[in-house]
Protein backbone atom coordinates (compact mmCIF):
# COMPACT_ATOMS: atom_id res chain seq x y z
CA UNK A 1 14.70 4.05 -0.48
CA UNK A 2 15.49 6.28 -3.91
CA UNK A 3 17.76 4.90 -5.91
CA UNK A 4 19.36 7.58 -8.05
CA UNK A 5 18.32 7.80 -11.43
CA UNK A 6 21.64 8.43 -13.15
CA UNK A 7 23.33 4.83 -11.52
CA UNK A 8 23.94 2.88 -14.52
CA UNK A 9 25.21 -1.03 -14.67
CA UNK A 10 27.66 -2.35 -17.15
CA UNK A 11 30.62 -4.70 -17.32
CA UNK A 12 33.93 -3.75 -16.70
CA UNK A 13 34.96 -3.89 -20.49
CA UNK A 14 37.84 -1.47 -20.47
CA UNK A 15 41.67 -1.48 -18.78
CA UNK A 16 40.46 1.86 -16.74
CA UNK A 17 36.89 0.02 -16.02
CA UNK A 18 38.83 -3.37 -14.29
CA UNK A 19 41.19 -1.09 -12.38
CA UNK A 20 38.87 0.63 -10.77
CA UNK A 21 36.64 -2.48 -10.33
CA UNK A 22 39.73 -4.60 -8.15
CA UNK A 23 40.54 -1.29 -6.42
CA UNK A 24 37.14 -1.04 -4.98
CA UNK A 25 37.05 -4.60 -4.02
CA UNK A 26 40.50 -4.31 -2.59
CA UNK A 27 39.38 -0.91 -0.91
CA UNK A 28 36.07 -2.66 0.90
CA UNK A 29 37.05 -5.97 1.34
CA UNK A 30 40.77 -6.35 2.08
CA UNK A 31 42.66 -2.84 2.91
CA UNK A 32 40.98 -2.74 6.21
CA UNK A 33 42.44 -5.98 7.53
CA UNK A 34 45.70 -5.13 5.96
CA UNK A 35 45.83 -7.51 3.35
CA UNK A 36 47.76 -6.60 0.32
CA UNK A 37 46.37 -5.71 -3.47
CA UNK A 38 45.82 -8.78 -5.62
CA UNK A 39 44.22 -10.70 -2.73
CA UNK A 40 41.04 -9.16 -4.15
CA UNK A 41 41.20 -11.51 -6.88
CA UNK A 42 41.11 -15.77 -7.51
CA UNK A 43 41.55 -18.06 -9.81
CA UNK A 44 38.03 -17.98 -11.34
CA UNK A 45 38.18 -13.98 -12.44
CA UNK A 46 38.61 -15.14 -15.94
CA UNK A 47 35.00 -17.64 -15.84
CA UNK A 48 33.26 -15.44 -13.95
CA UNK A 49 30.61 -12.58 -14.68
CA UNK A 50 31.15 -9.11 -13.04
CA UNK A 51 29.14 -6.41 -12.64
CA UNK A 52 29.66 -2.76 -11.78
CA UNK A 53 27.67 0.34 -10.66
CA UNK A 54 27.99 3.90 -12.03
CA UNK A 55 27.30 7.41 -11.52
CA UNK A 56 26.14 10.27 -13.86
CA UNK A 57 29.69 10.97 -13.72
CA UNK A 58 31.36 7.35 -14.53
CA UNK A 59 32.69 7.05 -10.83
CA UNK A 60 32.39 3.44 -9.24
CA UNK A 61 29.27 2.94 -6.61
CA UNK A 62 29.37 -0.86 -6.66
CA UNK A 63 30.94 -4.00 -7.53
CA UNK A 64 30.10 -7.74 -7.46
CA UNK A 65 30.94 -11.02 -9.28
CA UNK A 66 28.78 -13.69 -10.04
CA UNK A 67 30.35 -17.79 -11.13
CA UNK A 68 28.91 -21.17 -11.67
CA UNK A 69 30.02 -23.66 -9.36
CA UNK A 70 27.93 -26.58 -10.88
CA UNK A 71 24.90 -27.28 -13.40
CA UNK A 72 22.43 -25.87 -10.81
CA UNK A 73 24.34 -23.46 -8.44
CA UNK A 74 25.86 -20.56 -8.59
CA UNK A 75 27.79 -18.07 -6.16
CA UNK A 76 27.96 -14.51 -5.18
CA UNK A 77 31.76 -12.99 -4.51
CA UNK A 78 32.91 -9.37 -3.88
CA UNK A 79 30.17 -7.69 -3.20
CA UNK A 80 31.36 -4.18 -2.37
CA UNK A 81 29.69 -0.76 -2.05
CA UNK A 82 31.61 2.63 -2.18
CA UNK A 83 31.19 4.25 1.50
CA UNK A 84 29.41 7.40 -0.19
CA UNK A 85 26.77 4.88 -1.99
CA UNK A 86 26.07 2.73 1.24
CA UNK A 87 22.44 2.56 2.13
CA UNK A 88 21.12 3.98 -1.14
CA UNK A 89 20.27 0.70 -2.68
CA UNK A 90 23.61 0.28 -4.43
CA UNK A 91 24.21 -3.22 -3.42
CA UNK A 92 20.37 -4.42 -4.71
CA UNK A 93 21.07 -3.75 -7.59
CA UNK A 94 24.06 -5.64 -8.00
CA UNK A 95 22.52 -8.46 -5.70
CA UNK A 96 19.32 -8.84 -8.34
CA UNK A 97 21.20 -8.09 -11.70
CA UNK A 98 23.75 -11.21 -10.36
CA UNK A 99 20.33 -13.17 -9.78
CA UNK A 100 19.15 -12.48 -12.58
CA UNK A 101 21.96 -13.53 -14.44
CA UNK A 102 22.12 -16.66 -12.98
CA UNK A 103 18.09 -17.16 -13.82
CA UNK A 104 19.68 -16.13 -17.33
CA UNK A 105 22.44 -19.21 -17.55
CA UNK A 106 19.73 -21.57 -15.75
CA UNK A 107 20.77 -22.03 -12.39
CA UNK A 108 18.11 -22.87 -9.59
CA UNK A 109 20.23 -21.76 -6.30
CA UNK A 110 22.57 -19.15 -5.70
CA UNK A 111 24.77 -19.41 -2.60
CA UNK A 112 27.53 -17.11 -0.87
CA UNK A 113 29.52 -16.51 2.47
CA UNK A 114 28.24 -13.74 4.27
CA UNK A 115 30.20 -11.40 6.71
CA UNK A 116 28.48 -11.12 9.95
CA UNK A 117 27.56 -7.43 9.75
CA UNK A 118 26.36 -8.81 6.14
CA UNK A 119 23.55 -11.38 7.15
CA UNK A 120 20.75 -9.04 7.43
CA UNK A 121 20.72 -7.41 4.24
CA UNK A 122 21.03 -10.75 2.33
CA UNK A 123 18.38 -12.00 4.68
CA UNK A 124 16.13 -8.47 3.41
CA UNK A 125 16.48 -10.40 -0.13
CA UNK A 126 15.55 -13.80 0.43
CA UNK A 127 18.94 -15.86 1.17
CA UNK A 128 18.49 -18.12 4.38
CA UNK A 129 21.54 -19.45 6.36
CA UNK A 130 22.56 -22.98 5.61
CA UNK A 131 25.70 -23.43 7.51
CA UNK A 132 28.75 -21.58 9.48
CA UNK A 133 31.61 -20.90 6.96
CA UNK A 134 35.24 -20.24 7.95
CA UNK A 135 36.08 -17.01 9.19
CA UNK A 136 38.10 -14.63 6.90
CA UNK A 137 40.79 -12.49 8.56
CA UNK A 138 38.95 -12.79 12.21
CA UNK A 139 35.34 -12.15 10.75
CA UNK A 140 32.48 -14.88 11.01
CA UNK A 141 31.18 -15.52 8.47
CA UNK A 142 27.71 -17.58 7.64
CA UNK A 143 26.70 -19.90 4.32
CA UNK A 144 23.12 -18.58 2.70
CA UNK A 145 21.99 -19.12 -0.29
CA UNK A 146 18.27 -18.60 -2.37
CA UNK A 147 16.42 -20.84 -4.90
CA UNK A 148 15.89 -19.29 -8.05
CA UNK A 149 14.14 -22.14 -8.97
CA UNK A 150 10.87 -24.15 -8.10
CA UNK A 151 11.46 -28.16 -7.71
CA UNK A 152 9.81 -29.89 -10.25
CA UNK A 153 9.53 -30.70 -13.64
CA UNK A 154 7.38 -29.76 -16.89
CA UNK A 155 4.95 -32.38 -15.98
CA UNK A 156 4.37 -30.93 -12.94
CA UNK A 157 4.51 -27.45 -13.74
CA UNK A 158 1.65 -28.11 -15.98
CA UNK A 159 -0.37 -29.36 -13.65
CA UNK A 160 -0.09 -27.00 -11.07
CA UNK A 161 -0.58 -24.38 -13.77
CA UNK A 162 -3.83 -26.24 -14.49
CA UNK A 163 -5.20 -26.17 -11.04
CA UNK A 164 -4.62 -22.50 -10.49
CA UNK A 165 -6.23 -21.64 -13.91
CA UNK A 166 -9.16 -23.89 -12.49
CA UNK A 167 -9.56 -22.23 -9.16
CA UNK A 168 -9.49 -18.61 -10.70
CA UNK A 169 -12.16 -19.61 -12.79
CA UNK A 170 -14.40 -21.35 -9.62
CA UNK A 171 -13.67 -19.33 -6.97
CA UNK A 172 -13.39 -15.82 -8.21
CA UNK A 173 -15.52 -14.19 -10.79
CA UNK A 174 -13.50 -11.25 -11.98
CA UNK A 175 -10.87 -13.04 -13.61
CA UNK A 176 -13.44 -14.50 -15.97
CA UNK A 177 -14.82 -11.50 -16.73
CA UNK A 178 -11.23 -9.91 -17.11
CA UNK A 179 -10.58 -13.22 -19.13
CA UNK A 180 -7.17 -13.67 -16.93
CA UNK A 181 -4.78 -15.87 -18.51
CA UNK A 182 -1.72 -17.92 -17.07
CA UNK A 183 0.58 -17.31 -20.43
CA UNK A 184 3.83 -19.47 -18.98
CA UNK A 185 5.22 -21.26 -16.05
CA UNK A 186 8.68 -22.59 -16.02
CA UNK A 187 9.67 -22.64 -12.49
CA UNK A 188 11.50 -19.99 -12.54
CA UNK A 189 8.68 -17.02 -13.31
CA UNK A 190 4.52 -16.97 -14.27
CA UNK A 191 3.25 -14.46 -16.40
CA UNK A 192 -0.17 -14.03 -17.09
CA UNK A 193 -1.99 -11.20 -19.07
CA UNK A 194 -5.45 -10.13 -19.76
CA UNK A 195 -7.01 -9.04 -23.58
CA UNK A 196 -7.79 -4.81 -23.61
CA UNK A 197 -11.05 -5.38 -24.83
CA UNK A 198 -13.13 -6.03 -21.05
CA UNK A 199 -10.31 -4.29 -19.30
CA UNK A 200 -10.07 -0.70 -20.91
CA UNK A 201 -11.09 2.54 -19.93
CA UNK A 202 -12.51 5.64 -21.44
CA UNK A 203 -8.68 6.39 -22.88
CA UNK A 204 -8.61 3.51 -24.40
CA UNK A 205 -6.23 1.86 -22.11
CA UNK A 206 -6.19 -0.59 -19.27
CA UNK A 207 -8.35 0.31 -16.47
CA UNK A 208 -6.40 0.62 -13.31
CA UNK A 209 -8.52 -1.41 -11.03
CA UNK A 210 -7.92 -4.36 -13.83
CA UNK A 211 -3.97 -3.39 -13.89
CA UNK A 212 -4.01 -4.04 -9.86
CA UNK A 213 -6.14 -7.33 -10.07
CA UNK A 214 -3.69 -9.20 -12.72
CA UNK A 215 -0.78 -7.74 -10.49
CA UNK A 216 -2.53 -9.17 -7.58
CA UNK A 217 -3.69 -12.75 -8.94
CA UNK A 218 0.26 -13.57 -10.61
CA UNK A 219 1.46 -12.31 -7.07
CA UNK A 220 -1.44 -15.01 -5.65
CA UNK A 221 0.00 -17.72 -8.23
CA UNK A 222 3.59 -17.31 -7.99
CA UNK A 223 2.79 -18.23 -3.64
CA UNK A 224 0.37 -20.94 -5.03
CA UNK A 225 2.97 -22.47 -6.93
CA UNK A 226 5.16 -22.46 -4.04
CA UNK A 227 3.23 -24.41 -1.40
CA UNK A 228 2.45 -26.94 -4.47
CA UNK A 229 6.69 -27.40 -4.43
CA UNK A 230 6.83 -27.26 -0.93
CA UNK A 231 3.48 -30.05 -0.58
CA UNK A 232 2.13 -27.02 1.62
CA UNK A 233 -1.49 -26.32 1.90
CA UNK A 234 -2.66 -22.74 3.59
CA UNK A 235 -4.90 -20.56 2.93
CA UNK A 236 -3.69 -17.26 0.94
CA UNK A 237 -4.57 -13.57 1.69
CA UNK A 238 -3.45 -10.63 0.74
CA UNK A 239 -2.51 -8.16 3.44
CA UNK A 240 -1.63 -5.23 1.72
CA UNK A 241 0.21 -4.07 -1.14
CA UNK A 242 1.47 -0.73 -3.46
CA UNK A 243 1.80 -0.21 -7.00
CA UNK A 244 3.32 2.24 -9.18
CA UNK A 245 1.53 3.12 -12.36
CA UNK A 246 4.37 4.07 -14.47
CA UNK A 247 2.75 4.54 -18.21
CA UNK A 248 -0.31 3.93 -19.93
CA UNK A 249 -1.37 0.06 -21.00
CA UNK A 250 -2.69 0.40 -24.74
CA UNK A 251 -2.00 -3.44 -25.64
CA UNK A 252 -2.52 -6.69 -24.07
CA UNK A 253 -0.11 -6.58 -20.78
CA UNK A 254 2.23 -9.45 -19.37
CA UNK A 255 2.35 -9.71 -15.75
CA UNK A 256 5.99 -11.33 -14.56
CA UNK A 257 6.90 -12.71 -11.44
CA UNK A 258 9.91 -14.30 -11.02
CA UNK A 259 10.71 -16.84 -7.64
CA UNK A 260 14.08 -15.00 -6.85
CA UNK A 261 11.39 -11.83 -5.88
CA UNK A 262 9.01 -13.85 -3.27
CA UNK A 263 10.74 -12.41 -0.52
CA UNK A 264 10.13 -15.00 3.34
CA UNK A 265 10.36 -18.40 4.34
CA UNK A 266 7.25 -20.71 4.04
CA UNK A 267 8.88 -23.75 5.92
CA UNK A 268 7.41 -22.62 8.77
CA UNK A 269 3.77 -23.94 7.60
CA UNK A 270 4.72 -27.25 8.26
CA UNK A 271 4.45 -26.56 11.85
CA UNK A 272 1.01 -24.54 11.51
CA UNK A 273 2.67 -21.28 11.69
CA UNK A 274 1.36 -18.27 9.77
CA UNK A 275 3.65 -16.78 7.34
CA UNK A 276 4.09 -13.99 4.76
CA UNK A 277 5.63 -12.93 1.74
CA UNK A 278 6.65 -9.99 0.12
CA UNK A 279 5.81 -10.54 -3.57
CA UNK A 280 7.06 -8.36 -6.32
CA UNK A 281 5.20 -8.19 -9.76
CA UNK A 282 6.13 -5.76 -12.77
CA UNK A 283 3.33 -5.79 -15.82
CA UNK A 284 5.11 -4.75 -19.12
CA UNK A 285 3.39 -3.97 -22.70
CA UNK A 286 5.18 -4.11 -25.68
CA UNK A 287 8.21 -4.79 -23.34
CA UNK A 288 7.96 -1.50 -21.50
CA UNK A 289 7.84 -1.74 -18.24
CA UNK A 290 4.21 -0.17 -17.24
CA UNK A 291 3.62 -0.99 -13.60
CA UNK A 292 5.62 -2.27 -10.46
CA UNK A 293 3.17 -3.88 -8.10
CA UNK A 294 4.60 -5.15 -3.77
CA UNK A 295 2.14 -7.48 -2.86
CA UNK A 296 2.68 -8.17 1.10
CA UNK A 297 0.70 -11.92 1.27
CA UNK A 298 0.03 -14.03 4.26
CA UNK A 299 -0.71 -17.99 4.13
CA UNK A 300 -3.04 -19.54 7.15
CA UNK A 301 -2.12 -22.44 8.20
CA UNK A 302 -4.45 -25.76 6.97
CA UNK A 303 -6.73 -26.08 10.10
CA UNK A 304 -5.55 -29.71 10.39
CA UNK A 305 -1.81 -28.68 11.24
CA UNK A 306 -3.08 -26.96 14.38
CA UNK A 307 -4.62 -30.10 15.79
């Protein structure tokens, strides 16, 4: 899927920006079903944070509201995509800038209702259903939600840290001689970068093959740190992955990967059942974004679950 370049997100900020951001809501989610304007809109407009998608040529592509229900949740309203946007990526973008926003205020789970003809595209990005809520003018509707968040604490976090950093170092040899370094762990995202020095090339920047490798190992980490959450022991493989080389490395990189982009359920390890993970990692230098790496990953059950 190409997103087009020239969509831009901002707040509605402006008179003319909130108009047009109710009458797509009201548009998408209510007209249909006949219900009238200003039943786009609640009590919580005023506390929430909105977000809207734009064209090259200031015309509305998508809308969607994000607003804290509690210290640790938060939930996902209004979604709505213009009918000429649909299936052009529209509504990711407003899914993972809400996320991200919520990562932002320090939530660890985001929840929402999802329409029926809704389920699989939240499903696509990592919500799993929870519950049935109530319908809304005749449609079913189902309760998902997404941790942002590992469970946890700084003790723990440190730890786990610890033991990765010590089985990079045991088991495989490159990272020592690419001097791979876990930077931070909060629960939320690892990063972990790599000096130029034993990585570069003969342009004086980062050697691809080293680029791919510290994609590959915070990918590895961010699954590792999972299954330490989860008490889950497996045994983790790559399967296959791309990456997009988008500029030249010329300092020391940071390779990010944040929870709310490890993409499939792992519950299903408790019951010896492979599963897999799409992984997304983005290496930035100098806070440009260099790289964008999809690491598709694939835990083996621990032999002793299969007995």
């Amino acid at each position: 899927m190409t997103i087009p370049a020239n969509w831009q997100l901002t707040r509605p900020i402006t008179p003319e920006h909130w108009q047009a951001y109710y009458q797509l809501r009201w548009q998408v989610l209510r007209e249909p079903w006949q219900q009238p304007k200003g039943s786009e809109q609640d009590e919580l407009e005023l506390q929430a944070h909105h977000l809207m998608l734009t064209d090259g040529n200031g015309q509305l592509q998508a809308v969607g509201r994000l607003h804290q229900c509690d210290a640790n949740t938060g939930q996902v309203r209004y979604m709505a995509v213009a009918p000429s946007a649909r299936g052009q990526g529209a509504g990711t973008l407003i899914l993972q800038a809400l996320e991200q926003q919520a990562v932002s205020l320090g939530l660890q789970h985001v929840k929402l209702n999802a329409r029926d003809s809704a389920v699989e595209f939240y499903r696509q990005h990592g919500y799993l259903q929870t519950g049935e809520a109530a319908p809304m003018f005749g449609i079913a509707h189902l309760q998902m939600s997404k941790h942002l968040r590992l469970t946890g604490n700084s003790k723990s976090w440190q730890q786990w840290r610890q033991q990765l950093a010590d089985i990079w170092q045991q088991t495989i040899p490159l990272s020592q001689y690419m001097q791979l370094n876990i930077t931070a762990f909060d629960g939320y995202r690892i990063s972990c970068s790599a000096p130029l020095a034993p990585n570069i090339n003969l342009h004086q920047t980062m050697f691809a093959g080293s680029i791919y490798t510290l994609a590959t190992l915070t990918g590895w980490g961010m699954l590792y740190m999972q299954l330490q959450a989860l008490g889950l022991k497996g045994s983790q493989v790559l399967a296959n992955a791309e990456i997009r080389y988008l500029r030249p490395i010329s300092s020391v990189p940071e390779a990010r990967c944040e929870l709310r982009n490890c993409l499939g359920d792992l519950a299903a390890l408790m019951q010896g059942k492979k599963v897999r993970q799409r992984i997304t990692v983005e290496i930035y230098c100098q806070q440009q974004r260099c790289a964008e790496f999809t690491g598709h990953y694939v835990v083996l059950p621990d032999a002793s679950l299969k007995k």
